[in-house]
Coordinates of C-alpha atoms in Angstrom, one line a residue:
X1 CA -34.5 24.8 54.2
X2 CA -31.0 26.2 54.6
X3 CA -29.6 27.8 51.8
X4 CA -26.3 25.1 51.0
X5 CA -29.3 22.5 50.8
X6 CA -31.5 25.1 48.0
X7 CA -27.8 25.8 46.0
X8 CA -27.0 21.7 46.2
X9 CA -30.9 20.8 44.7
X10 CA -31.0 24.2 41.8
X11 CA -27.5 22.6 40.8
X12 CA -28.5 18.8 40.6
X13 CA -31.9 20.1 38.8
X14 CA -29.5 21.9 36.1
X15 CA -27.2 18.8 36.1
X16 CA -30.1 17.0 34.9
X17 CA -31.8 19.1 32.9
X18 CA -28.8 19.4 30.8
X19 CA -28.3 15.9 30.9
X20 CA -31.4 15.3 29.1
X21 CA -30.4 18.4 27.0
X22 CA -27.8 16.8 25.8
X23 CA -29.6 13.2 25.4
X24 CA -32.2 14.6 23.6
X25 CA -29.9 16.7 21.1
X26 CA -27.8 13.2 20.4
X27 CA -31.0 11.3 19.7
X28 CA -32.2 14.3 17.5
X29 CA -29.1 14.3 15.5
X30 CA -28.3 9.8 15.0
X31 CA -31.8 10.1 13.7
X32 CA -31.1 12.6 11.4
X33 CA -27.8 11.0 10.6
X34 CA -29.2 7.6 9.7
X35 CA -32.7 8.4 7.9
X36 CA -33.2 9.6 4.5
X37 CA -32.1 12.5 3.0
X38 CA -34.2 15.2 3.9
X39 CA -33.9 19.3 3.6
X40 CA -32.7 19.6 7.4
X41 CA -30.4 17.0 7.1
X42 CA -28.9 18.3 4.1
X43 CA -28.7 21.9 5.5
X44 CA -26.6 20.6 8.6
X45 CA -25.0 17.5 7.0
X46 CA -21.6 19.3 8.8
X47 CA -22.6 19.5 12.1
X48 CA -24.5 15.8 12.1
X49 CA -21.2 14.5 10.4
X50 CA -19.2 16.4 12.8
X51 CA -21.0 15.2 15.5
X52 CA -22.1 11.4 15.0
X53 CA -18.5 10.7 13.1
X54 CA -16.6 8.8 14.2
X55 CA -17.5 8.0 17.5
X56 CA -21.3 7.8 17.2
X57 CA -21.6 5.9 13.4
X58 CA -24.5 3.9 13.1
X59 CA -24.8 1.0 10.7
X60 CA -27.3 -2.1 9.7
X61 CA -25.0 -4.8 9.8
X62 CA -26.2 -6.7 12.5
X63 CA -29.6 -7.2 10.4
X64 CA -27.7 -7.6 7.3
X65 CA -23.9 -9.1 8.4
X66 CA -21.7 -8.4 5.4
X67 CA -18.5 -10.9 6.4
X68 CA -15.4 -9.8 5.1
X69 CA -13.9 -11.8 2.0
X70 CA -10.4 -10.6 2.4
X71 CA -7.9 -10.7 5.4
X72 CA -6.1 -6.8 6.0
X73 CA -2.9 -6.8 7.5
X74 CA -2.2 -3.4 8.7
X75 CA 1.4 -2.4 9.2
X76 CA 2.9 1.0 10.8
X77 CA 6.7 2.5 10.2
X78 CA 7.9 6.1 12.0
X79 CA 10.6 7.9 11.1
X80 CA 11.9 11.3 12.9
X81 CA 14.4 14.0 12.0
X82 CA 17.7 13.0 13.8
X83 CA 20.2 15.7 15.3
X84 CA 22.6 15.6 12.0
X85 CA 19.5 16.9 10.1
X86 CA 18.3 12.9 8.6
X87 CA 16.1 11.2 9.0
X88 CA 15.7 8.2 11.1
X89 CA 13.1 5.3 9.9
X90 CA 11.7 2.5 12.3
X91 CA 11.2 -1.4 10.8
X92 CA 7.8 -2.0 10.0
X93 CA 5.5 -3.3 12.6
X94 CA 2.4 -5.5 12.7
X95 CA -0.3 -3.7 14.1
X96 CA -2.6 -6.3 13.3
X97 CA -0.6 -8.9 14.9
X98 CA -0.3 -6.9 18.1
X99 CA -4.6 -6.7 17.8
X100 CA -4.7 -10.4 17.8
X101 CA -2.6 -10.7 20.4
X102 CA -4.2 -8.6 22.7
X103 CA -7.5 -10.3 21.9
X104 CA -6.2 -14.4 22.0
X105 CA -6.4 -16.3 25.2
X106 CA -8.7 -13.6 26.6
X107 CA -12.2 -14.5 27.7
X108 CA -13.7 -10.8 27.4
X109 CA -11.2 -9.4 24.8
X110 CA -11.4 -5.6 24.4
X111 CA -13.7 -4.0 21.9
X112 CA -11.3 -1.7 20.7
X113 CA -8.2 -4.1 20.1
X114 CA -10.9 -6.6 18.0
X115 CA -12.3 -3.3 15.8
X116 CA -10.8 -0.2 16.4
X117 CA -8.3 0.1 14.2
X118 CA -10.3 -2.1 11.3
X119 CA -12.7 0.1 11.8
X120 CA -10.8 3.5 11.1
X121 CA -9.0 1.8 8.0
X122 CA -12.6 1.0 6.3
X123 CA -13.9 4.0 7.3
X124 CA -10.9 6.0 5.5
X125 CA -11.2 3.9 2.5
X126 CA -14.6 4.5 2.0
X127 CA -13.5 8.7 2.3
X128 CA -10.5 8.4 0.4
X129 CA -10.7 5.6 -2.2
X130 CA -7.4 4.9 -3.6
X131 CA -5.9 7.5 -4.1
X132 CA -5.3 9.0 -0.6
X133 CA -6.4 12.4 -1.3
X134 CA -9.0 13.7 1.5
X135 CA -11.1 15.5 -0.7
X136 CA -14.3 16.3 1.9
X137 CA -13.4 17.1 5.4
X138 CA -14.8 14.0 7.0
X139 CA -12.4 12.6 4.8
X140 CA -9.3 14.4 6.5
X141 CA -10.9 13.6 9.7
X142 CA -10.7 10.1 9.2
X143 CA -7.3 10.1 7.8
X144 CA -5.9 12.0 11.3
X145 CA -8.3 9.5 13.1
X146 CA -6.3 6.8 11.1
X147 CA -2.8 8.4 11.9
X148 CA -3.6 9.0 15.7
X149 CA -4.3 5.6 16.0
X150 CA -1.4 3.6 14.6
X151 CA 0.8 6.2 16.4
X152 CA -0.7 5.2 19.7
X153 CA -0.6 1.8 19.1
X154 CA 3.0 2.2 18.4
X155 CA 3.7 4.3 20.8
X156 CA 2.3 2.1 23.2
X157 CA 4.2 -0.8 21.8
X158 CA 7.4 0.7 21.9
X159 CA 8.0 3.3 24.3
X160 CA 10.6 6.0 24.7
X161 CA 11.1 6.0 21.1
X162 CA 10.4 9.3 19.2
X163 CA 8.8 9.8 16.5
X164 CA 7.3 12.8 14.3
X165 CA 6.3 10.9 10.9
X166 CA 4.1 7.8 10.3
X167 CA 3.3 5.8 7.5
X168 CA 1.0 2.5 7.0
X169 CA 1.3 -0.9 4.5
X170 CA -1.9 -2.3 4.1
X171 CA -1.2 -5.8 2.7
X172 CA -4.8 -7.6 1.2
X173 CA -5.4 -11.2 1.1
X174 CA -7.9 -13.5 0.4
X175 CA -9.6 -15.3 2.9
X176 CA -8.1 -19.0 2.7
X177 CA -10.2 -21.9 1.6
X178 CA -12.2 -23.8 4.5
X179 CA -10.1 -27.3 3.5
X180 CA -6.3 -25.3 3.6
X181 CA -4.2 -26.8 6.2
X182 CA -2.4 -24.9 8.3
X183 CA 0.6 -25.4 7.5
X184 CA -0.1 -24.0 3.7
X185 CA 1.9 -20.4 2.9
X186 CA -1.0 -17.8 3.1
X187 CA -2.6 -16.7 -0.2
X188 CA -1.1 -14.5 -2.1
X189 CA -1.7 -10.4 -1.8
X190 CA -4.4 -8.7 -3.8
X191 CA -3.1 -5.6 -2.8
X192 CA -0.3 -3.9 -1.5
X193 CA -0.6 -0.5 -0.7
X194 CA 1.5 1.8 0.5
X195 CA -0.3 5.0 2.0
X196 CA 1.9 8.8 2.2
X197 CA 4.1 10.0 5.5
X198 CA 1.8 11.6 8.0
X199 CA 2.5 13.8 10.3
X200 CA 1.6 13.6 14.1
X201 CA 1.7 14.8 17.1
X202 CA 5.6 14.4 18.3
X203 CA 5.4 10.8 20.0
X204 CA 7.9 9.4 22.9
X205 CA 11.1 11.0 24.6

């Protein structure tokens, strides 16, 4: 057998041996991730966490559907340091509106624009609760997830514009009743919060 043809078999068996490495590891760790508490998973809750959040999270919900009761509108500002030394703050924009957007009219709608950034704002109140303060460092993980985010959703939204500081309104409302027409003003706020200026990685020209 010539040698190029040994060299080009040894390396696709080591491409798939560490494939299965690798497959093998990730099963090891979801498992450890989503059952019980045990003295290995307690010993290397960082690297499991590290690992599984918060790409890889695992959940029940599609045995035990939990509908939401409330509708979120999440909203994004920026603001950047201008060449007089102020600072420079955008209007607020709808990044929940621009989610529905991308999703209505479409027949296979993208996963990400329907949960994505849901997703990373339950996932930071769960860490955070209400007073913003990441306290555990899955909590500031999900709080740059969060940031990283909205700022690409803005970016992407409007582009050229710079931007070094972000900062989201979550506005909570009730789910309206089955017999309101449309026409009816949406119900009013339950909650109106107002999270801290982030920074992020400088965005735009």
């Amino acid at each position: 057998m010539p040698a190029g043809s040994r060299a080009l078999r040894a390396g696709l068996h080591s491409a798939v041996g560490l494939f299965l490495v690798v497959a093998l590891i990730h099963v090891v760790v979801v498992f450890l991730a989503v059952a019980p508490s045990n003295s290995l998973s307690r010993r290397y809750s960082q690297q499991i966490n590290a690992w599984v959040y918060p790409l890889f999270e695992q959940n029940w919900r599609l045995f035990a559907p939990n509908p939401d009761s409330v509708n979120r509108q999440i909203l994004a500002r920026t603001a950047r340091t201008a060449s007089d030394g102020g600072m420079r703050v955008s209007p607020w924009l709808d990044l929940t509106a621009v989610d529905r957007a991308a999703v209505k009219h479409h027949v296979f709608p993208s996963h990400t624009a329907q949960n994505l950034l849901r997703r990373a704002w339950s996932s930071y109140v769960d860490t955070h609760g209400a007073d913003d303060t990441a306290r555990s460092e899955r909590a500031a993980m999900m709080q740059t997830y969060l940031g990283n985010i909205a700022a690409d959703r803005v970016a992407g939204h409007d582009k050229g514009r710079r931007f070094d500081f972000i900062q989201l309104r979550v506005v909570t409302r009730p789910v309206a009743a089955p017999d309101a027409t449309a026409g009816d003003r949406p119900p009013t706020p339950v909650e109106n919060r107002l999270l801290p200026w982030w920074k992020v990685t400088p965005h735009g020209k």
